[in-house]
Coordinates of C-alpha atoms in Angstrom, one line a residue:
M1 CA -27.1 6.6 18.6
T2 CA -26.8 3.7 21.0
L3 CA -23.3 2.3 21.1
T4 CA -22.8 -1.4 20.9
P5 CA -21.2 -3.2 23.8
F6 CA -17.5 -3.7 24.1
F7 CA -16.0 -6.6 22.2
Q8 CA -15.9 -9.8 24.1
F9 CA -13.1 -12.3 23.5
L10 CA -13.9 -14.7 20.7
P11 CA -13.3 -18.4 21.7
W12 CA -9.8 -19.6 20.8
L13 CA -9.7 -22.4 18.2
L14 CA -6.9 -24.9 17.7
V15 CA -4.7 -23.8 14.9
L16 CA -3.5 -26.4 12.4
S17 CA 0.3 -26.8 12.5
V18 CA 1.8 -26.0 9.2
R19 CA 5.0 -26.6 7.3
T20 CA 7.0 -23.4 7.3
L21 CA 10.1 -22.3 5.4
A22 CA 12.5 -25.2 5.0
A23 CA 15.4 -22.9 5.7
R24 CA 13.4 -20.4 7.8
P25 CA 15.4 -17.2 8.2
T26 CA 16.3 -16.4 11.8
I27 CA 15.0 -12.9 12.6
V28 CA 16.6 -11.2 15.5
S29 CA 15.5 -8.1 17.4
I30 CA 16.4 -4.6 16.1
G31 CA 19.0 -4.2 18.7
Q32 CA 20.8 -7.3 17.6
G33 CA 21.0 -6.3 14.0
K34 CA 23.8 -4.3 12.3
P35 CA 24.9 -1.2 14.2
N36 CA 22.5 1.6 13.7
N37 CA 22.5 4.8 15.7
T38 CA 18.8 5.4 15.3
V39 CA 17.5 2.2 16.7
G40 CA 18.8 2.4 20.3
I41 CA 15.7 4.1 21.7
V42 CA 14.0 2.0 24.3
Y43 CA 10.3 1.7 23.5
S44 CA 7.4 1.0 25.8
P45 CA 3.6 1.5 25.3
R46 CA 4.0 4.5 27.6
D47 CA 5.7 6.3 24.8
I48 CA 2.4 6.7 23.1
V49 CA -0.2 8.5 25.2
A50 CA -3.5 6.5 25.3
P51 CA -6.1 8.6 23.4
V52 CA -8.8 10.4 25.2
P53 CA -12.2 9.7 23.6
I54 CA -13.7 12.7 21.8
A55 CA -16.8 13.9 23.6
T56 CA -18.9 14.7 20.6
A57 CA -18.8 13.9 16.9
T58 CA -19.9 17.5 16.0
A59 CA -16.9 19.2 17.5
S60 CA -15.2 21.7 15.2
L61 CA -11.6 21.2 14.1
S62 CA -11.4 24.4 12.0
G63 CA -9.5 26.5 14.5
Y64 CA -7.5 23.6 15.8
L65 CA -6.2 22.6 12.4
N66 CA -5.5 26.1 11.1
R67 CA -3.0 26.8 13.8
T68 CA 0.5 27.0 12.4
N69 CA 2.2 26.1 15.7
A70 CA 0.2 23.4 17.3
T71 CA 1.5 22.4 20.7
A72 CA 2.9 18.9 20.7
S73 CA 2.5 16.5 23.6
S74 CA 5.4 15.5 25.7
T75 CA 5.7 12.3 23.8
S76 CA 5.8 14.0 20.4
P77 CA 9.2 14.1 18.6
T78 CA 11.1 17.4 18.8
P79 CA 11.1 19.2 15.5
T80 CA 14.5 19.3 13.8
S81 CA 15.9 21.6 11.2
N82 CA 17.5 20.5 8.0
T83 CA 20.9 20.9 9.6
T84 CA 20.1 18.4 12.3
L85 CA 18.6 15.7 10.2
P86 CA 20.4 12.3 10.3
A87 CA 22.3 11.2 7.2
C88 CA 20.2 9.2 4.6
K89 CA 20.6 5.5 4.9
S90 CA 22.2 3.5 2.2
I91 CA 19.4 1.2 1.0
Q92 CA 20.2 0.4 -2.6
Y93 CA 22.7 -1.8 -4.3
A94 CA 25.8 0.1 -5.3
F95 CA 25.4 0.1 -9.1
P96 CA 28.6 1.2 -10.8
S97 CA 28.2 4.6 -12.4
G98 CA 26.4 4.4 -15.8
T99 CA 24.9 0.9 -15.1
G100 CA 21.6 -0.4 -13.9
S101 CA 19.4 1.3 -16.4
N102 CA 17.9 0.5 -19.8
A103 CA 16.9 3.6 -21.7
T104 CA 15.1 1.7 -24.5
R105 CA 12.8 -0.1 -22.0
A106 CA 12.2 3.1 -20.0
A107 CA 11.2 4.8 -23.2
A108 CA 8.7 2.0 -23.9
V109 CA 7.1 2.5 -20.5
K110 CA 7.0 6.2 -21.0
E111 CA 5.2 5.7 -24.4
A112 CA 2.6 3.5 -22.7
Y113 CA 1.9 6.3 -20.1
Q114 CA 1.5 8.9 -22.9
Y115 CA -0.8 6.6 -24.9
A116 CA -3.1 6.1 -21.9
W117 CA -2.9 9.8 -20.9
N118 CA -3.8 11.0 -24.4
A119 CA -6.9 8.9 -24.3
Y120 CA -7.9 10.2 -20.9
V121 CA -7.5 13.8 -22.2
E122 CA -9.5 13.1 -25.3
Y123 CA -12.4 11.2 -23.8
A124 CA -12.4 11.9 -20.0
W125 CA -10.7 15.1 -19.2
G126 CA -11.7 16.4 -15.8
Y127 CA -13.4 13.2 -14.9
D128 CA -11.9 10.8 -12.3
E129 CA -11.1 7.9 -14.6
L130 CA -11.3 6.8 -18.2
Q131 CA -13.7 4.1 -19.4
P132 CA -11.6 2.9 -22.4
L133 CA -14.2 0.7 -24.1
S134 CA -17.0 3.3 -23.8
K135 CA -14.6 6.2 -24.7
A136 CA -16.1 8.1 -21.8
G137 CA -15.2 9.4 -18.3
T138 CA -16.6 8.4 -15.0
N139 CA -16.6 10.2 -11.6
D140 CA -16.1 7.4 -9.1
W141 CA -13.7 9.3 -6.8
Y142 CA -15.6 12.5 -6.0
G143 CA -15.2 14.3 -9.3
W144 CA -11.8 15.9 -8.5
G145 CA -9.9 14.2 -11.3
V146 CA -8.2 11.4 -9.5
T147 CA -6.3 10.3 -12.6
V148 CA -4.7 13.7 -12.8
V149 CA -3.7 13.9 -9.1
D150 CA -2.7 10.2 -8.9
G151 CA -0.7 10.3 -12.1
L152 CA 1.1 13.7 -11.7
D153 CA 4.2 12.5 -9.9
T154 CA 4.8 9.8 -12.5
A155 CA 4.7 12.4 -15.2
I156 CA 7.2 14.5 -13.2
V157 CA 9.6 11.6 -12.9
M158 CA 9.2 10.9 -16.6
N159 CA 9.8 14.6 -17.5
L160 CA 6.6 14.9 -19.4
T161 CA 6.6 18.7 -19.0
D162 CA 3.5 19.4 -21.2
V163 CA 1.5 16.8 -19.3
V164 CA 2.7 18.2 -15.9
S165 CA 1.7 21.8 -16.9
K166 CA -1.8 20.7 -17.8
M167 CA -2.2 18.7 -14.6
L168 CA -1.0 21.5 -12.4
G169 CA -3.5 23.9 -13.9
W170 CA -6.3 21.5 -13.2
I171 CA -5.3 20.8 -9.6
Q172 CA -5.2 24.5 -8.8
S173 CA -8.8 24.9 -9.9
V174 CA -10.3 22.0 -7.9
D175 CA -12.5 22.7 -4.9
F176 CA -11.6 19.9 -2.6
T177 CA -14.1 21.0 0.1
T178 CA -17.2 19.7 -1.7
T179 CA -18.4 16.8 -3.8
P180 CA -21.7 15.8 -5.3
D181 CA -20.8 12.2 -5.0
G182 CA -21.8 11.4 -1.4
D183 CA -19.6 10.5 1.5
V184 CA -15.8 10.6 1.1
E185 CA -13.7 7.6 1.9
L186 CA -10.7 8.5 4.1
F187 CA -8.4 5.7 2.9
D188 CA -8.3 6.1 -0.8
T189 CA -8.7 9.8 -0.6
T190 CA -5.6 9.9 1.5
I191 CA -3.4 7.6 -0.5
R192 CA -4.4 8.8 -3.9
Y193 CA -5.2 12.5 -3.6
L194 CA -3.3 13.6 -0.5
G195 CA -0.4 11.3 -1.3
G196 CA -0.3 12.5 -4.9
L197 CA -0.4 16.2 -4.0
L198 CA 2.4 15.9 -1.4
S199 CA 4.6 13.7 -3.5
S200 CA 4.4 16.0 -6.5
Y201 CA 5.2 18.9 -4.3
D202 CA 8.2 17.1 -2.9
L203 CA 9.5 16.1 -6.4
L204 CA 9.2 19.6 -7.8
K205 CA 10.8 21.2 -4.7
S206 CA 13.6 18.6 -4.5
G207 CA 15.8 20.1 -7.2
Q208 CA 16.1 16.7 -8.8
F209 CA 13.5 17.2 -11.5
Y210 CA 12.5 19.9 -14.0
N211 CA 10.5 22.7 -12.3
D212 CA 10.1 25.6 -14.7
Y213 CA 6.4 25.7 -14.0
D214 CA 4.1 28.4 -12.6
P215 CA 5.3 28.8 -9.0
D216 CA 1.7 29.5 -7.8
Q217 CA 0.5 26.3 -9.3
V218 CA 3.4 24.4 -7.6
E219 CA 2.5 26.0 -4.2
A220 CA -1.1 25.1 -4.8
L221 CA -0.2 21.5 -4.4
L222 CA 0.6 22.0 -0.7
T223 CA -2.3 24.4 -0.2
Q224 CA -4.8 22.0 -1.7
A225 CA -3.3 19.2 0.4
K226 CA -4.0 21.2 3.6
T227 CA -7.5 22.1 2.4
L228 CA -8.4 18.5 1.7
A229 CA -6.8 17.2 5.0
D230 CA -8.8 19.7 7.0
K231 CA -12.0 18.2 5.7
L232 CA -10.8 14.6 6.0
A233 CA -9.8 15.3 9.7
Y234 CA -13.5 15.2 10.7
G235 CA -13.4 11.5 10.0
F236 CA -11.3 11.0 13.1
L237 CA -14.0 12.3 15.4
T238 CA -14.9 8.8 16.7
P239 CA -15.0 7.8 20.4
S240 CA -11.7 6.1 20.1
G241 CA -10.0 8.5 17.7
M242 CA -9.6 5.8 15.1
S243 CA -10.8 7.0 11.7
A244 CA -14.2 6.2 10.5
V245 CA -14.6 4.7 7.0
D246 CA -16.0 7.8 5.4
V247 CA -16.6 11.5 6.2
D248 CA -19.6 13.6 5.2
F249 CA -18.2 16.8 3.7
S250 CA -21.5 18.6 3.9
T251 CA -21.9 18.1 7.7
N252 CA -18.3 17.5 8.7
T253 CA -19.1 14.3 10.5
P254 CA -17.7 10.8 10.4
V255 CA -19.7 8.1 8.7
E256 CA -19.1 4.7 10.4
G257 CA -18.8 1.3 8.8
T258 CA -20.1 -1.8 10.6
F259 CA -19.0 -5.3 11.2
T260 CA -20.9 -8.2 12.5
T261 CA -19.0 -10.9 14.5
S262 CA -19.6 -14.6 14.5
N263 CA -21.7 -14.2 17.7
N264 CA -24.0 -11.8 15.8
E265 CA -22.9 -8.6 17.5
T266 CA -22.6 -5.6 15.3
Y267 CA -20.0 -2.9 15.9
N268 CA -19.0 0.4 14.4
S269 CA -15.9 -0.6 12.6
T270 CA -13.1 0.0 10.1
N271 CA -10.8 -2.4 8.4
T272 CA -7.2 -2.4 9.6
A273 CA -5.6 -1.2 6.4
S274 CA -8.0 1.8 6.1
A275 CA -7.4 2.8 9.7
G276 CA -3.6 2.2 9.6
S277 CA -2.6 3.8 6.3
F278 CA -2.3 7.5 7.2
L279 CA 1.1 7.7 8.8
L280 CA 3.2 8.8 5.8
E281 CA 0.9 11.3 4.3
W282 CA -0.3 13.0 7.5
Y283 CA 3.2 12.9 9.0
H284 CA 4.6 14.6 6.0
L285 CA 1.8 17.2 5.9
A286 CA 2.6 18.0 9.5
T287 CA 6.3 18.4 8.5
L288 CA 5.6 20.7 5.5
S289 CA 2.9 22.7 7.2
G290 CA 4.5 23.0 10.7
N291 CA 1.2 21.8 12.2
A292 CA 1.8 18.8 14.5
T293 CA -2.0 18.2 14.8
Y294 CA -2.0 16.4 11.4
R295 CA 0.4 13.8 12.9
S296 CA -1.2 13.5 16.3
L297 CA -4.6 12.7 14.7
V298 CA -3.2 9.6 13.0
D299 CA -1.0 8.5 15.9
T300 CA -4.0 8.4 18.1
G301 CA -5.8 5.8 16.1
E302 CA -2.6 3.8 15.4
Y303 CA -2.2 3.2 19.1
Y304 CA -5.0 0.6 19.1
L305 CA -3.6 -1.2 16.0
V306 CA -0.2 -1.7 17.6
H307 CA -1.7 -2.6 21.0
P308 CA -4.4 -5.1 19.7
S309 CA -6.9 -6.4 22.2
P310 CA -7.5 -9.3 22.2
A311 CA -4.1 -10.5 21.2
P312 CA -3.9 -12.0 17.6
V313 CA -3.3 -15.7 17.2
Y314 CA 0.3 -15.0 16.0
P315 CA 2.1 -11.9 17.4
G316 CA 1.8 -8.9 15.2
L317 CA -0.6 -10.5 12.7
V318 CA -3.7 -8.5 13.6
G319 CA -7.2 -9.1 12.2
T320 CA -9.0 -7.1 9.5
Q321 CA -11.6 -5.3 11.6
F322 CA -11.4 -3.0 14.6
D323 CA -14.1 -1.4 16.7
T324 CA -14.0 2.4 16.3
T325 CA -15.8 2.9 19.6
A326 CA -13.6 1.0 22.0
G327 CA -10.6 0.2 19.7
S328 CA -10.9 -3.6 20.1
M329 CA -9.9 -6.1 17.4
L330 CA -13.0 -7.9 16.0
N331 CA -11.5 -10.9 14.3
F332 CA -8.3 -12.9 13.9
A333 CA -8.0 -12.8 10.0
G334 CA -4.3 -11.8 10.0
G335 CA -1.8 -11.8 7.2
W336 CA -0.5 -9.4 4.6
H337 CA -3.6 -9.5 2.4
S338 CA -6.3 -7.0 1.6
E339 CA -7.7 -5.1 4.6
V340 CA -4.5 -5.5 6.6
D341 CA -1.8 -5.0 4.0
S342 CA -0.9 -1.3 4.1
F343 CA -1.2 -1.0 7.9
L344 CA 1.8 -3.3 8.1
E345 CA 3.5 -1.7 5.2
Y346 CA 3.4 1.8 6.8
L347 CA 4.9 0.6 10.2
I348 CA 8.4 0.2 8.8
K349 CA 8.0 2.9 6.2
S350 CA 7.1 5.5 8.9
Y351 CA 10.3 4.6 10.8
H352 CA 12.3 4.9 7.5
Y353 CA 10.6 8.3 7.0
K354 CA 11.7 9.6 10.4
A355 CA 13.0 7.6 13.3
D356 CA 11.8 8.8 16.7
N357 CA 10.3 7.3 19.9
I358 CA 6.9 6.6 18.3
T359 CA 8.0 5.2 15.0
K360 CA 10.5 3.0 16.7
G361 CA 7.6 1.3 18.4
Y362 CA 5.9 0.9 15.0
A363 CA 9.1 -0.7 13.6
D364 CA 9.2 -3.1 16.6
F365 CA 5.6 -4.2 15.9
W366 CA 6.4 -4.6 12.2
L367 CA 9.4 -6.8 13.1
T368 CA 7.2 -8.9 15.4
A369 CA 4.7 -9.4 12.5
A370 CA 7.6 -10.3 10.1
T371 CA 8.9 -12.8 12.6
S372 CA 5.5 -14.4 13.0
T373 CA 5.2 -14.5 9.2
A374 CA 8.4 -16.5 8.8
E375 CA 7.5 -18.8 11.7
Y376 CA 3.8 -19.5 10.9
I377 CA 2.3 -18.3 7.6
A378 CA 5.2 -18.4 5.0
V379 CA 4.5 -21.9 3.7
H380 CA 5.4 -24.2 0.9
P381 CA 2.8 -25.8 -1.4
Y382 CA 2.8 -29.6 -1.6
G383 CA 5.8 -30.8 -3.8
F384 CA 7.3 -27.3 -4.2
E385 CA 9.8 -26.9 -1.4
D386 CA 11.5 -23.9 -3.1
L387 CA 8.2 -22.0 -3.5
T388 CA 6.9 -19.7 -0.7
F389 CA 3.4 -18.2 -0.3
L390 CA 2.0 -16.1 2.6
S391 CA -1.2 -17.7 3.7
Q392 CA -4.1 -15.6 4.9
L393 CA -5.8 -16.5 8.2
D394 CA -9.6 -16.8 8.4
D395 CA -11.7 -15.0 11.0
N396 CA -10.7 -17.5 13.6
G397 CA -7.0 -17.3 12.9
V398 CA -6.7 -20.6 11.0
L399 CA -4.5 -20.8 7.8
T400 CA -6.5 -20.8 4.6
Y401 CA -3.8 -21.8 2.1
T402 CA -4.8 -18.9 -0.1
M403 CA -3.1 -15.6 -1.0
D404 CA -4.3 -12.5 -2.9
D405 CA -2.3 -10.2 -5.2
Y406 CA -2.4 -7.4 -2.6
S407 CA -0.1 -9.5 -0.4
C408 CA 2.6 -9.4 -3.1
F409 CA 3.8 -5.9 -1.9
A410 CA 5.2 -7.7 1.2
G411 CA 8.3 -9.0 -0.7
G412 CA 9.5 -5.4 -1.2
N413 CA 8.4 -4.4 2.3
F414 CA 10.6 -7.1 3.8
L415 CA 13.5 -6.1 1.6
L416 CA 13.2 -2.5 2.6
G417 CA 12.9 -3.5 6.3
C418 CA 16.0 -5.6 5.8
K419 CA 18.1 -2.6 4.9
V420 CA 16.4 -0.1 7.2
L421 CA 17.0 -2.3 10.3
G422 CA 20.1 -4.0 9.2
I423 CA 18.7 -7.5 9.6
E424 CA 19.8 -9.5 6.5
S425 CA 17.5 -12.5 7.2
L426 CA 14.6 -10.3 6.3
C427 CA 16.0 -10.0 2.8
D428 CA 15.7 -13.8 2.5
L429 CA 12.0 -13.6 3.4
G430 CA 11.5 -10.8 0.9
I431 CA 13.2 -12.6 -2.0
A432 CA 11.2 -15.8 -1.3
T433 CA 7.9 -13.8 -1.2
A434 CA 8.7 -11.9 -4.4
D435 CA 9.6 -15.1 -6.2
G436 CA 6.4 -16.7 -5.1
C437 CA 4.4 -13.9 -6.6
H438 CA 6.3 -14.2 -9.8
Q439 CA 5.2 -17.8 -10.0
T440 CA 1.6 -16.7 -10.4
Y441 CA 2.6 -14.6 -13.5
N442 CA 5.0 -17.1 -14.9
T443 CA 2.4 -19.9 -15.1
T444 CA -0.5 -18.2 -16.9
V445 CA -1.0 -18.1 -20.7
T446 CA -1.2 -14.3 -20.6
G447 CA 1.9 -13.7 -18.4
L448 CA -0.3 -11.7 -16.0
G449 CA -1.2 -12.7 -12.4
P450 CA -4.7 -13.3 -11.0
L451 CA -6.3 -11.7 -8.0
Y452 CA -6.4 -14.7 -5.8
W453 CA -4.9 -18.2 -5.7
G454 CA -4.7 -21.3 -3.5
W455 CA -2.5 -24.3 -3.1
Y456 CA -2.3 -27.7 -1.4
D457 CA -0.6 -28.0 2.0
S458 CA 2.3 -30.2 3.0
T459 CA 0.0 -33.3 3.3
N460 CA -1.5 -32.6 -0.2
N461 CA -4.8 -31.4 1.1
T462 CA -6.6 -28.1 1.2
Y463 CA -7.5 -26.7 4.6
P464 CA -10.2 -26.7 5.7
P465 CA -10.8 -29.9 3.8
D466 CA -13.3 -29.4 0.9
S467 CA -15.4 -32.5 0.0
T468 CA -16.5 -30.7 -3.2
I469 CA -13.0 -30.7 -4.7
D470 CA -12.2 -34.0 -6.5
I471 CA -8.6 -35.0 -6.6
N472 CA -8.7 -35.1 -10.4
N473 CA -10.2 -31.7 -11.0
G474 CA -8.4 -28.7 -12.5
Y475 CA -7.4 -27.3 -9.1
R476 CA -5.5 -30.5 -8.3
R477 CA -3.9 -30.7 -11.7
N478 CA -2.8 -27.0 -11.7
G479 CA -1.5 -27.4 -8.2
A480 CA 0.6 -30.4 -9.2
A481 CA 2.0 -28.5 -12.2
N482 CA 2.5 -25.0 -10.8
G483 CA 2.3 -25.3 -7.1
E484 CA -0.9 -23.1 -7.1
F485 CA -4.2 -22.8 -8.8
I486 CA -6.4 -19.7 -9.5
V487 CA -9.4 -19.7 -7.3
N488 CA -12.6 -19.7 -9.5
G489 CA -13.9 -16.2 -10.1
N490 CA -10.6 -14.5 -9.4
E491 CA -8.9 -14.7 -12.8
V492 CA -8.9 -11.0 -13.3
Y493 CA -5.9 -8.7 -13.8
A494 CA -7.0 -5.2 -12.9
S495 CA -3.8 -3.2 -13.1
F496 CA -2.4 -4.9 -10.0
P497 CA 0.9 -3.2 -9.1
E498 CA 2.0 -5.2 -6.1
S499 CA 4.2 -7.8 -7.7
V500 CA 6.2 -5.3 -9.9
E501 CA 6.5 -3.1 -6.9
S502 CA 8.4 -5.9 -5.1
W503 CA 10.5 -6.7 -8.1
F504 CA 11.5 -3.1 -8.3
Y505 CA 12.6 -3.2 -4.7
A506 CA 14.4 -6.4 -5.3
Y507 CA 16.3 -5.0 -8.3
R508 CA 17.2 -1.8 -6.6
I509 CA 18.3 -3.5 -3.4
T510 CA 20.1 -6.6 -4.8
G511 CA 21.2 -5.5 -8.2
D512 CA 20.2 -8.9 -9.6
S513 CA 19.1 -8.3 -13.2
R514 CA 16.5 -11.2 -13.1
W515 CA 14.1 -8.9 -11.2
A516 CA 14.3 -6.3 -14.0
E517 CA 13.6 -9.1 -16.5
Y518 CA 10.5 -10.1 -14.5
A519 CA 9.3 -6.5 -14.7
W520 CA 9.9 -6.3 -18.4
D521 CA 8.1 -9.6 -19.1
M522 CA 5.1 -8.2 -17.2
F523 CA 5.2 -4.9 -19.1
L524 CA 5.3 -6.8 -22.4
S525 CA 2.2 -8.8 -21.3
I526 CA 0.4 -5.7 -20.3
N527 CA 1.2 -4.1 -23.6
E528 CA 0.0 -7.2 -25.5
I529 CA -3.0 -8.2 -23.5
A530 CA -4.4 -5.1 -21.7
R531 CA -3.7 -2.6 -24.4
N532 CA -6.6 -1.8 -26.8
S533 CA -7.3 0.7 -29.5
V534 CA -8.0 3.5 -27.0
A535 CA -5.8 2.9 -23.9
F536 CA -5.6 -0.1 -21.5
G537 CA -8.4 -2.1 -19.9
T538 CA -9.0 -4.7 -17.2
V539 CA -8.1 -8.2 -18.3
N540 CA -10.9 -10.5 -17.4
N541 CA -9.2 -13.9 -17.4
V542 CA -5.4 -14.3 -17.2
G543 CA -5.7 -18.0 -17.8
M544 CA -7.3 -17.7 -21.2
P545 CA -5.6 -16.7 -24.5
W546 CA -5.6 -12.9 -24.9
G547 CA -7.2 -12.6 -21.5
E548 CA -10.6 -13.7 -23.0
S549 CA -12.1 -10.2 -22.8
Q550 CA -11.6 -6.8 -21.3
S551 CA -13.7 -4.7 -18.9
D552 CA -14.4 -1.0 -19.3
S553 CA -12.1 0.5 -16.6
L554 CA -8.6 2.0 -16.3
D555 CA -7.8 2.7 -12.6
S556 CA -5.8 5.8 -11.7
F557 CA -3.2 3.6 -10.0
F558 CA -2.2 2.3 -13.5
F559 CA -0.6 5.7 -13.9
A560 CA 0.5 6.1 -10.2
E561 CA 1.9 2.6 -9.6
V562 CA 2.1 0.2 -12.4
L563 CA 3.9 2.5 -14.9
K564 CA 5.9 4.3 -12.2
Y565 CA 7.5 1.1 -10.8
Q566 CA 8.0 -0.2 -14.4
Y567 CA 9.7 3.1 -15.4
L568 CA 11.9 3.3 -12.3
T569 CA 13.1 -0.2 -12.8
F570 CA 14.7 0.8 -16.1
A571 CA 15.6 4.4 -15.2
D572 CA 18.9 5.4 -13.8
P573 CA 19.0 3.9 -10.2
T574 CA 19.7 7.4 -8.8
V575 CA 16.2 8.5 -9.8
I576 CA 14.1 8.2 -6.6
D577 CA 16.9 6.7 -4.5
L578 CA 15.3 4.4 -1.8
G579 CA 17.5 5.9 0.8
Q580 CA 16.1 9.4 0.1
W581 CA 12.5 8.6 -0.7
V582 CA 9.8 6.4 0.7
F583 CA 6.7 5.3 -1.3
N584 CA 3.2 5.5 0.1
T585 CA 1.0 2.6 -0.7
E586 CA -0.2 4.2 -3.9
G587 CA 3.3 4.5 -5.2
H588 CA 3.8 8.2 -4.4
P589 CA 7.4 8.9 -3.3
I590 CA 7.8 11.2 -0.2
R591 CA 11.1 12.7 0.9
V592 CA 12.7 10.9 3.8
Q593 CA 13.6 13.2 6.7
C594 CA 17.3 12.8 6.2
S595 CA 20.2 14.9 4.9
L596 CA 22.3 13.9 1.8

């Protein structure tokens, strides 16, 4: 295969000045925050060894990955025993004993899980996902039963012991080395399958949850995670060491994606979120297995993402595409939206998981991105000075005055970073972001939020100016009434968890009951609008009474994220304490490397 030329710098374009937060929080460097013994490490790019390109895409990893005592590089963190782990940080609000929960509401969420699960068992057992309108199953995630693996840890937390027993038996029987369904995507397979397996193993081994299950089936969770990761690892055999989009399980070779730039050059590529959302799962697998290779694989690719070349328009806000041959950034479409989102999310979470010289660098980069966010892309719609949205950037790095639901995780991410780093101004940004996303739920007839929305800027225009939008049309009227308008064709609610995720963080961190009320209002809307005679479905139009109609899908993350964050909002706040657990981007809690 002929490799494409290295990426040439795109021409810089003038960036429209924007109105930022009226009372923009001042964000200081980590070292100037509250005293924290773990953040005093001096970081420089030399702390991460630049990766050496892999010579051939057919090299075997089997012997390398199966070693139990892989040799770490000089820059790798020194393994620590449980007795030398730092104390867990205090992240959550100090709820007085016996407060902060609502058993009635938690039971209602638990009933919704059981209702949907029973339908899956009846109509789709063993398939990946349920099609509730057809009363059938579909294998859209390799036929390994993604609903089972993705939903297991939620069932553990809810103490649904019969459900957990059935799930454990299924998982032990799965052959994760083969699939009839083509190439395997590294990103979703990692966050759903690998994350689900490791999280469930952690929960059952933690001593915090019921675990009178077959010990062999519990141990199979870790065994199966290693088996799956050993196949996925071939996807990192690219010239740069960044992950390819897919991996061919039959040939053990990476399968590249492509991206064509505005100057019509095509590159082997991956989107930033896909390439940068491995840290938590692969770090923890390295911890549990004792094999540091799992970690070194993902640190290699991460190097390019936190040392972007060319530099983004706003520091830390990298684009959505990277060249997997040379590691170069291919566009300037920064922000917290889809195709960037979980890359930024994992930077601060990996530092929370375990602070060392490498994750300190990731936290520094995340703080740079958060600072740029407050400075440049956290903006107010025209006439709504108390409402904040995070604008996406287009391929040239220009604000679009649009935001997608995926970005709504950022509120919780800022709040977590606020407590992990001891920088209180980040909490202000987190609250503002979470409130902005609530606006998109609070202003629809269904009480559910859309996929994508826009707004008018500080001079009451869209940008770029659109001559096809008349000032009297629905966009303008909705913008004047609500501060935002749903972009045509994006009215769907497809079990999006990001907003309730941020409200959960806001409730656990601030103790303010309004966040729990937001979550409850959303749950009631789901139960009224998305629920049907079989299970739950996708709501096609949140702006129409009763959602207009439903689509025939129930994603596994409805079990993994939506219902988990809802349940934990109303469970006792000591269940999955944010100082002891860190969530992957699929809502799977993983044990922080700290001592109680």
